[in-house]
Coordinates of C-alpha atoms in Angstrom, one line a residue:
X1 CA -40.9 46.8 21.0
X2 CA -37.0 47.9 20.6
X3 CA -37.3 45.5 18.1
X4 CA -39.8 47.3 15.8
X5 CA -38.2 50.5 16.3
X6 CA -34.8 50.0 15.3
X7 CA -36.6 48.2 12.2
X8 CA -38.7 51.7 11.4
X9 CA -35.0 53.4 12.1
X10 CA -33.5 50.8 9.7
X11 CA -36.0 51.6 7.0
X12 CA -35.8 55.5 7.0
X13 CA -32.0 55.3 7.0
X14 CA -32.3 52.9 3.6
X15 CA -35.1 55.2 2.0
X16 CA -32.9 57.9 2.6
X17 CA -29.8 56.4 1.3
X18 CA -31.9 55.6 -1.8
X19 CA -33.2 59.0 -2.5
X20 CA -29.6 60.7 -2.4
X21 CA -28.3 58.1 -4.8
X22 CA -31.1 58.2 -7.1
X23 CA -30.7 61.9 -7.4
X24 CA -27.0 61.8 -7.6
X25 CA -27.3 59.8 -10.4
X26 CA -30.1 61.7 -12.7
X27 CA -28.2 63.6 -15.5
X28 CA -29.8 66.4 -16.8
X29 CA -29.6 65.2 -20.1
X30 CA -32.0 62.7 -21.4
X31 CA -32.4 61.6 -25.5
X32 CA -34.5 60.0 -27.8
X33 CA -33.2 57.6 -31.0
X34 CA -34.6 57.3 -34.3
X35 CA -33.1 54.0 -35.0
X36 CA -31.8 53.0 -38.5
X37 CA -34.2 50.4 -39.4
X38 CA -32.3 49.2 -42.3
X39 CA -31.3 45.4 -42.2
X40 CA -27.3 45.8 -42.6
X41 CA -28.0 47.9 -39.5
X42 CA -28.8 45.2 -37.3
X43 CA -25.7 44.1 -36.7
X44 CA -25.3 47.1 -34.5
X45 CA -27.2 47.3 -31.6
X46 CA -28.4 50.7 -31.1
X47 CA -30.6 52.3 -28.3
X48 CA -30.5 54.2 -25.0
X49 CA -30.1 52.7 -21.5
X50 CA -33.4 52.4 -19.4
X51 CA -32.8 55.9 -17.7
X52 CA -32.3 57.7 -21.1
X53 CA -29.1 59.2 -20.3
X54 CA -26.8 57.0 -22.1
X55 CA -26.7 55.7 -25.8
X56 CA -25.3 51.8 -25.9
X57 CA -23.6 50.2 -28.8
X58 CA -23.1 46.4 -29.6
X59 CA -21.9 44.5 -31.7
X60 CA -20.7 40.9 -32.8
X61 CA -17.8 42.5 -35.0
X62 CA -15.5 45.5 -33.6
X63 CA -17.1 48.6 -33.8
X64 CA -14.3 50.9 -35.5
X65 CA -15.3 54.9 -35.0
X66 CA -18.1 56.5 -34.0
X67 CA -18.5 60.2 -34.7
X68 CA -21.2 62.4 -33.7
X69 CA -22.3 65.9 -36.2
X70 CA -24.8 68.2 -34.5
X71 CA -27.5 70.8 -35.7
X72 CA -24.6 73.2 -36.2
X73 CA -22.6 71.0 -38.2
X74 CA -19.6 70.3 -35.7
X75 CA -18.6 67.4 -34.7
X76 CA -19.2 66.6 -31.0
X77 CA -17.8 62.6 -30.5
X78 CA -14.9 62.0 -32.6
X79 CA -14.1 58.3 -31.4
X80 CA -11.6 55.2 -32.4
X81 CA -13.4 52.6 -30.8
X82 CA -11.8 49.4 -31.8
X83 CA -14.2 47.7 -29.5
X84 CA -17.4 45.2 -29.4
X85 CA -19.0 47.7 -27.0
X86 CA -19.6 51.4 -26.7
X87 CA -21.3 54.0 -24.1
X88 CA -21.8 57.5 -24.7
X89 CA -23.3 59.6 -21.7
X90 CA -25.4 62.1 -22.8
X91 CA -24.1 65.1 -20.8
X92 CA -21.5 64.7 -23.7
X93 CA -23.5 66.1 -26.1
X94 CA -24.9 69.5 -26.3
X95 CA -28.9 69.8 -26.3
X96 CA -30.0 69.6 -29.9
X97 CA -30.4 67.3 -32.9
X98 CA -26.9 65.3 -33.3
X99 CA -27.1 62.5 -36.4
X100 CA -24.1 59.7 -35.0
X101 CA -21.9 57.7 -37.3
X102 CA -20.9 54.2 -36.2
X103 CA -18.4 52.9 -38.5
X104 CA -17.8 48.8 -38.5
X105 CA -15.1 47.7 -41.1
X106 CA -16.4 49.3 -44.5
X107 CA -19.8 49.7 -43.3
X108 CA -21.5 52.9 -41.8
X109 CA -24.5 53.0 -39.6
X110 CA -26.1 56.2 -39.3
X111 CA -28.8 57.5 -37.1
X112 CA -30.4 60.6 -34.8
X113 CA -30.3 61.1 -31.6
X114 CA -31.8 64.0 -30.3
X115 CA -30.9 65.8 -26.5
X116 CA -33.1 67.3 -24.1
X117 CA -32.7 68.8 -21.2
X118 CA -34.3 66.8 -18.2
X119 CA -35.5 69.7 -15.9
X120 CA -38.2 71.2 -18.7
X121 CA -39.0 68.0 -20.4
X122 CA -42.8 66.6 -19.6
X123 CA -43.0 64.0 -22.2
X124 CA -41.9 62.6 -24.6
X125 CA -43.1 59.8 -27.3
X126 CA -41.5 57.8 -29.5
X127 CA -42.7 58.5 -33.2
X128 CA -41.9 56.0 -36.5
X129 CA -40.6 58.2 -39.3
X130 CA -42.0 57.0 -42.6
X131 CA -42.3 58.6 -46.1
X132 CA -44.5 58.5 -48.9
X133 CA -44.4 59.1 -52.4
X134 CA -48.0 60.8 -53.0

């Protein structure tokens, strides 16, 4: 019986400890990526971390500089890399529309990443952007 107790006691104490560390950890920041889907930009790899609060870049080759310009024109990350890998946390970025710049020797791979604020956000879907000519 003291057995079964201490094991219920156990359990709360671990639920508990879970919940404060989960909400420690939520930023109030989360994004969404339009990717660039062009093949020279494969080399880069290019998309958010499974909580959506931090973009992650990759890459074979060094990344050299990775700049960010938001909807106001300003330039937010202004970064010498000089690295194979990259994180940018989101709370970095103000909410808004910000197109990043991720510079690899002579080559530039652009894309969009936009910013929302976690607390008002109820959904959000991913959307392919395509164009037509008609």
């Amino acid at each position: 019986m003291i057995g079964k107790h201490s094991f219920y006691f156990a359990l709360a104490i671990c639920c508990a400890t879970g919940t404060c560390y989960r909400a420690s950890a939520q930023s109030s920041h989360i994004g969404l990526i339009e990717k660039n889907s062009n093949i020279s930009a494969s080399d880069i790899f290019h998309d958010l971390n499974q909580s959506k609060d931090t973009l992650l870049l990759q890459s074979n080759k060094p990344i050299t500089y990775v700049y960010s310009i938001n909807s106001d024109y300003k330039r937010e990350i202004d970064s010498y890399v000089n690295k194979n890998e990259f994180k940018l946390p989101l709370s970095e970025l103000s909410k808004g529309k910000h197109v990043l710049v991720v510079s690899q020797s002579s080559k530039k791979i652009v894309f969009v990443l936009h910013i929302y604020d976690s607390k008002n956000l109820t959904s959000v879907e991913r959307t392919k952007l395509s164009y037509s000519d008609n």
